[in-house]
Structure formats: structure tokens, C-alpha cells
Amino acid sequence: MELRHLRYFAAVAAHGSFSRAAHNLHLTQPALSRQVKDLEDELGVPLFVRGTNAVTLTEAGEIFYEEARDLLARADQAIQRVRGEAKSEVLRVGYGPSLTAGIMPKALERFQAAVPRVRIELEDLAPKEIADKVAAGLLDLVIAPASITTMIRGFQWSEIRRMSLVLVVGKDHPLAKLTKVPPKRLKGVPLHGLGRVNFPDYVSWMRAVLKPFGVTPDFTVLVNDGVTTMFAGLEASNGATILTDGVAGVLPRSLEMRPFSPALPDVVIMAGLPADRPNAHAETFTRLLREEAERIKGRAKSIV
């Protein structure tokens, strides 16, 4: 068994397809299939259940996949140390700042104290921009809502935190007078939203969460440039929108944030890493973000 066998196996497991994995590895599909079959013969167990258009891991395959990813990450680190590349390592992270509100600064501080030789490059990206950069192999770690994970193939996902949906309104908006906003009060209210070009999941997600309350959101303005541009529009029109409570730290003074009662479903925030080229530093940073989220959650519970 050689490292290339593990890389080939991990690529097929990550993509769920021999053809996609072969394309990513710059191999022919028959050659990749033969290499994986040789690995299965050596192990003496099948690693995949082969279907017409996709493959899935067997129980043995799931176990071996976890071990293979760890071995590959350690091998890559060893190669970098030998080549002297560790001094200039870079961890490329694509994320939305509001999704990591309250946890990013401390996680960065802890990470840089633990591995000072690694430089983190943070890129504030919309979901569509994240998907494009992932496709180009330009990100080592992605922090994104669970709703966009289906846009990104070949990544392994784990939950970091959950965030609440809130109503953001101008101070003179009628709903700003309420301390808590019943979702039914949004019926017929003109809303600002995030546009489909860069935020393809936003409108459909909002429709899904409001449907149980008999509300079809009336999006009269859709913005593709992100929340900063949206805030300017809300200020100009005294409008309203629905965002996560992570925007609290960047909210202009002219806007108010109100919780919903009953609460809308939480937004699940996920961390994604390339499954066929695991990065130990990305896994470490993900763990630190999760620990900070748990710390903040625990502190909030103790205050309540």
C-alpha cells in the first residue's frame, strides 16, 4: 500500500464518484478504478458500494476513510517540514463575518499562539463566491450556512454553531416598536433580501422558515453585494430584513434588531474542509472556533 492509494481512495470517497475523482486527480477513470480495486484486494474488504452513477462507502470504508484522512494530513505535514515549507504555510479561509461573530478573534489568537508559523488569510465571501473559489482549489476551510453545503462538492462538513434569525428594521419602522416580533406580523410587509446571484439560498430559505406561519415573504428589494449595501438601503427606506443575530456587531445606529417570538428555526453554521486533501491546520482552527462557540453559549446560559 502506498500513499497514492490512500489519496485515490480519499478522492473517490469525497466526490462520491469515480469519474469526478478521476477528473480532479487528472487520471483516467479505468486507471483510478483499478488502483482502488488493488487497495480493496490488499485489505481484503470492499470499501465502496458501486452504483450506476455514484458510489457510497461500506462500513469498513467509513472506518478506513477516517484513518486515511489522518494519515494523509500527517504525511503532508512531514513533507512540508522536510522541504522547509512549514515556515511559509498559509491557511486560506472563506467565510461570512456575521457567521463567526464573537468567536473569530479569540480563535485566531489561540491558533496563532499554537502554530505561529502558519498565516491565516481570511476572505469575506458570499456563498456563490465561496463555491467558485472552492471549485478553483483556492480555499482550505469554509465557514458557511448549512443551506449552501449542497453547492460545494468534495468537502467534509461539521457543525460549528447555531445562530438565531432576527428582524433588522429602521428605528422608525412600525415593527421597531415591538420588543419581540411575531412572524405572522411580516405578512404583507415589504422586505429587503439578499440576491440570488451571490446568495442563491437566501430567498428559498426565508420562504421555508416563514411558511409554517402562513407568511410568504414579500421581497421588494434584493441586494447581491452583501449586508453593508443592504444596511444602506434599509436606512434610506426605513425598511426591514431578516438576518442572523451575528450582524449585531456591525449594525449601524440607525437600525434596530428584534428577536422573533415564537423563534424561527436556527441557522446552522458549518465548517467545510476538502475531503481529499485534508489540512491539519484547518481542522485545528475549526476545533478552536467550535470551542469558542461553546464557551459563548455556556456563558449565555449562565447569565439566563
XYZ file of C-alpha atoms in Angstrom:
304
model
C 0.000 0.000 0.000
C 1.343 3.432 -0.963
C 0.252 6.971 -0.160
C -1.104 7.371 -3.682
C -3.563 4.537 -2.989
C -4.839 6.456 0.059
C -5.132 9.684 -1.949
C -7.058 7.933 -4.711
C -9.384 6.269 -2.218
C -9.969 9.550 -0.317
C -10.750 11.386 -3.552
C -13.398 8.843 -4.599
C -14.916 8.889 -1.094
C -15.006 12.703 -1.064
C -16.590 13.068 -4.509
C -18.862 10.011 -4.317
C -17.929 9.266 -7.899
C -15.039 7.639 -9.757
C -15.470 9.951 -12.754
C -15.377 13.198 -10.724
C -12.452 11.953 -8.631
C -10.552 10.905 -11.760
C -11.083 14.346 -13.296
C -9.827 16.029 -10.122
C -6.781 13.748 -9.954
C -6.044 14.060 -13.695
C -6.366 10.292 -14.171
C -8.494 8.184 -16.449
C -11.453 6.537 -14.752
C -10.334 2.953 -15.576
C -6.892 3.652 -14.076
C -8.409 5.072 -10.882
C -10.868 2.173 -10.589
C -8.017 -0.307 -10.952
C -5.937 1.394 -8.240
C -8.849 1.397 -5.786
C -9.634 -2.251 -6.590
C -5.989 -3.133 -5.873
C -6.330 -1.405 -2.495
C -9.513 -3.340 -1.689
C -7.810 -6.608 -2.689
C -4.859 -5.848 -0.430
C -7.130 -5.011 2.515
C -9.359 -7.975 1.817
C -12.596 -5.975 2.224
C -14.784 -3.896 -0.132
C -14.531 -0.170 0.585
C -17.289 1.027 -1.740
C -20.770 0.019 -2.824
C -20.719 0.799 -6.526
C -23.896 2.197 -8.074
C -24.777 3.254 -11.595
C -23.973 6.952 -11.138
C -22.379 7.123 -7.698
C -20.547 5.151 -5.040
C -21.010 5.028 -1.277
C -18.686 3.853 1.466
C -19.190 0.488 3.121
C -18.938 0.268 6.909
C -15.297 -0.775 6.518
C -14.831 2.066 4.053
C -16.106 4.628 6.569
C -13.566 3.417 9.142
C -10.731 3.346 6.634
C -11.655 6.805 5.285
C -11.261 8.379 8.716
C -7.867 6.756 9.184
C -6.717 7.589 5.647
C -7.517 11.291 6.047
C -5.468 11.425 9.251
C -2.519 9.626 7.631
C -2.585 11.903 4.584
C -2.655 15.039 6.724
C 0.331 13.846 8.750
C 2.215 12.853 5.604
C 1.660 16.301 4.075
C 2.922 17.979 7.234
C 6.033 15.787 7.246
C 6.727 16.633 3.595
C 6.362 20.350 4.298
C 8.779 20.168 7.239
C 11.386 18.269 5.225
C 11.126 20.734 2.332
C 11.292 23.696 4.679
C 7.865 24.882 3.569
C 6.388 24.976 7.060
C 7.820 28.462 7.678
C 5.617 29.917 4.966
C 2.425 27.890 5.412
C -0.859 29.648 4.686
C -4.363 28.642 5.752
C -6.965 30.106 3.359
C -10.373 30.610 4.979
C -13.538 31.721 3.181
C -16.317 32.916 5.481
C -19.029 35.442 6.260
C -18.031 37.689 9.200
C -21.535 37.672 10.709
C -21.364 33.850 10.919
C -18.323 33.948 13.194
C -19.305 36.989 15.276
C -17.957 36.732 18.805
C -15.775 33.666 18.177
C -13.297 34.595 15.433
C -10.935 36.961 17.363
C -10.291 34.561 20.246
C -9.971 31.547 17.934
C -7.418 33.470 15.830
C -5.454 34.426 18.921
C -5.344 30.845 20.180
C -4.445 29.442 16.764
C -1.584 31.853 16.186
C -0.223 31.140 19.660
C -0.289 27.393 18.946
C 1.108 27.486 15.383
C 2.795 30.865 14.849
C 4.436 29.737 11.593
C 1.030 29.487 9.865
C -0.507 32.640 8.408
C -4.297 32.748 8.117
C -5.784 34.525 5.108
C -9.420 35.456 5.789
C -11.664 36.222 2.829
C -15.102 37.771 3.342
C -17.098 35.957 0.660
C -20.704 35.485 -0.427
C -21.897 31.862 -0.860
C -21.531 31.968 -4.660
C -18.005 33.357 -4.326
C -17.144 30.590 -1.867
C -18.393 27.922 -4.286
C -16.337 29.427 -7.126
C -13.145 29.584 -5.050
C -13.635 26.026 -3.816
C -14.018 24.832 -7.409
C -10.715 26.534 -8.219
C -8.982 24.900 -5.225
C -8.320 28.254 -3.550
C -9.747 27.582 -0.065
C -8.586 25.266 2.728
C -11.527 25.956 5.039
C -15.040 27.269 4.515
C -17.399 28.674 7.160
C -20.911 28.791 5.701
C -24.606 28.152 6.443
C -25.696 24.533 6.136
C -28.093 25.534 3.366
C -25.241 26.090 0.873
C -23.263 22.912 1.550
C -25.011 21.162 -1.355
C -23.388 23.727 -3.682
C -19.904 22.529 -2.722
C -18.750 19.047 -3.715
C -15.844 17.121 -2.231
C -15.926 18.803 1.176
C -16.329 17.227 4.622
C -18.707 19.228 6.862
C -19.135 19.590 10.613
C -21.324 21.898 12.690
C -19.718 24.834 14.483
C -22.654 26.715 15.977
C -26.295 27.738 15.606
C -27.470 31.326 15.219
C -30.862 32.958 15.656
C -32.773 34.743 12.917
C -33.768 38.313 13.812
C -35.636 41.181 12.202
C -33.495 44.208 11.337
C -35.506 47.413 10.858
C -35.136 51.161 10.707
C -35.758 52.906 14.024
C -38.962 54.482 12.720
C -40.346 51.264 11.228
C -43.676 50.220 12.824
C -42.229 46.842 13.882
C -39.369 48.567 15.726
C -41.894 49.437 18.458
C -42.184 45.747 19.381
C -39.742 44.093 21.772
C -40.428 40.743 20.077
C -41.899 40.277 16.612
C -44.473 37.542 15.893
C -43.549 36.051 12.487
C -47.191 36.475 11.371
C -46.701 40.252 11.554
C -44.474 40.010 8.456
C -47.477 39.253 6.244
C -47.610 41.974 3.594
C -44.534 43.786 4.958
C -42.095 44.830 2.178
C -38.718 43.240 2.873
C -35.155 43.678 1.720
C -33.268 40.457 0.987
C -30.006 39.018 -0.318
C -29.997 38.450 -4.078
C -29.854 35.096 -5.841
C -26.640 35.781 -7.764
C -24.332 35.669 -4.732
C -26.779 34.308 -2.136
C -28.758 31.652 -4.035
C -30.155 30.019 -0.901
C -31.452 33.111 0.937
C -34.895 33.644 -0.612
C -35.829 29.951 -0.656
C -34.677 29.553 2.957
C -36.739 32.536 4.110
C -39.812 31.183 2.342
C -39.338 27.801 4.015
C -38.973 29.166 7.561
C -41.942 31.545 7.258
C -44.316 29.103 5.542
C -45.457 27.434 8.825
C -46.676 30.862 9.970
C -48.743 31.406 6.831
C -46.386 34.092 5.558
C -44.972 34.404 2.064
C -42.174 36.979 2.328
C -42.599 39.981 0.048
C -39.053 40.794 -1.097
C -39.278 44.133 -2.875
C -35.510 44.740 -2.850
C -32.787 42.109 -3.402
C -29.147 43.036 -2.880
C -26.227 40.985 -4.221
C -23.391 42.993 -2.657
C -23.922 41.821 0.934
C -25.193 43.210 4.225
C -23.265 46.501 4.124
C -25.083 47.564 0.953
C -28.322 46.210 2.395
C -27.906 48.346 5.527
C -27.611 51.475 3.375
C -30.864 50.570 1.625
C -32.633 49.913 4.935
C -31.515 53.275 6.285
C -32.691 55.100 3.152
C -36.125 53.444 3.043
C -36.721 52.716 6.737
C -37.092 49.126 5.601
C -36.903 45.657 7.164
C -34.966 42.447 6.580
C -34.252 39.070 8.204
C -30.650 38.184 9.107
C -28.762 36.233 11.760
C -28.086 37.816 15.143
C -24.387 37.832 14.214
C -24.907 41.205 12.498
C -25.300 42.874 15.896
C -21.638 43.888 15.960
C -21.780 45.676 12.581
C -25.280 47.155 12.759
C -25.471 50.938 12.155
C -27.000 53.003 14.939
C -29.911 53.930 12.703
C -31.089 50.286 12.619
C -32.667 48.107 15.294
C -32.590 44.339 15.791
C -35.631 42.477 17.144
C -35.995 38.765 18.028
C -38.912 36.714 16.754
C -41.468 35.138 19.065
C -42.040 32.319 18.509
C -38.489 31.939 17.286
C -37.742 30.991 13.696
C -35.517 27.920 13.090
C -31.854 28.465 13.876
C -29.314 28.875 11.094
C -26.772 26.051 11.350
C -23.213 27.219 10.665
C -20.881 24.595 9.214
C -17.147 24.239 8.679
C -16.061 22.538 5.469
C -12.658 21.049 4.584
C -11.557 19.424 1.314
C -12.019 15.717 1.970
C -9.368 14.526 -0.476
C -6.617 16.909 0.700
C -7.086 17.198 4.478
C -5.355 20.092 6.184
C -4.440 19.538 9.826
C -4.286 23.296 10.460
C -7.807 23.729 9.090
C -9.008 21.013 11.451
C -7.281 22.728 14.379
C -8.813 26.107 13.536
C -12.255 24.520 13.149
C -11.922 22.955 16.597
C -10.955 26.309 18.130
C -13.937 28.047 16.519
C -16.252 25.342 17.851
C -14.769 25.626 21.360
C -15.257 29.399 21.348
C -18.860 28.964 20.204
C -19.483 26.503 23.040
C -17.859 28.880 25.535
C -20.086 31.771 24.475
C -23.150 29.531 24.527
C -22.306 28.341 28.035
C -21.762 31.897 29.254
C -25.141 32.958 27.830
C -26.878 30.086 29.632
C -25.266 31.007 32.940
C -26.454 34.608 32.580
C -30.031 33.444 31.895
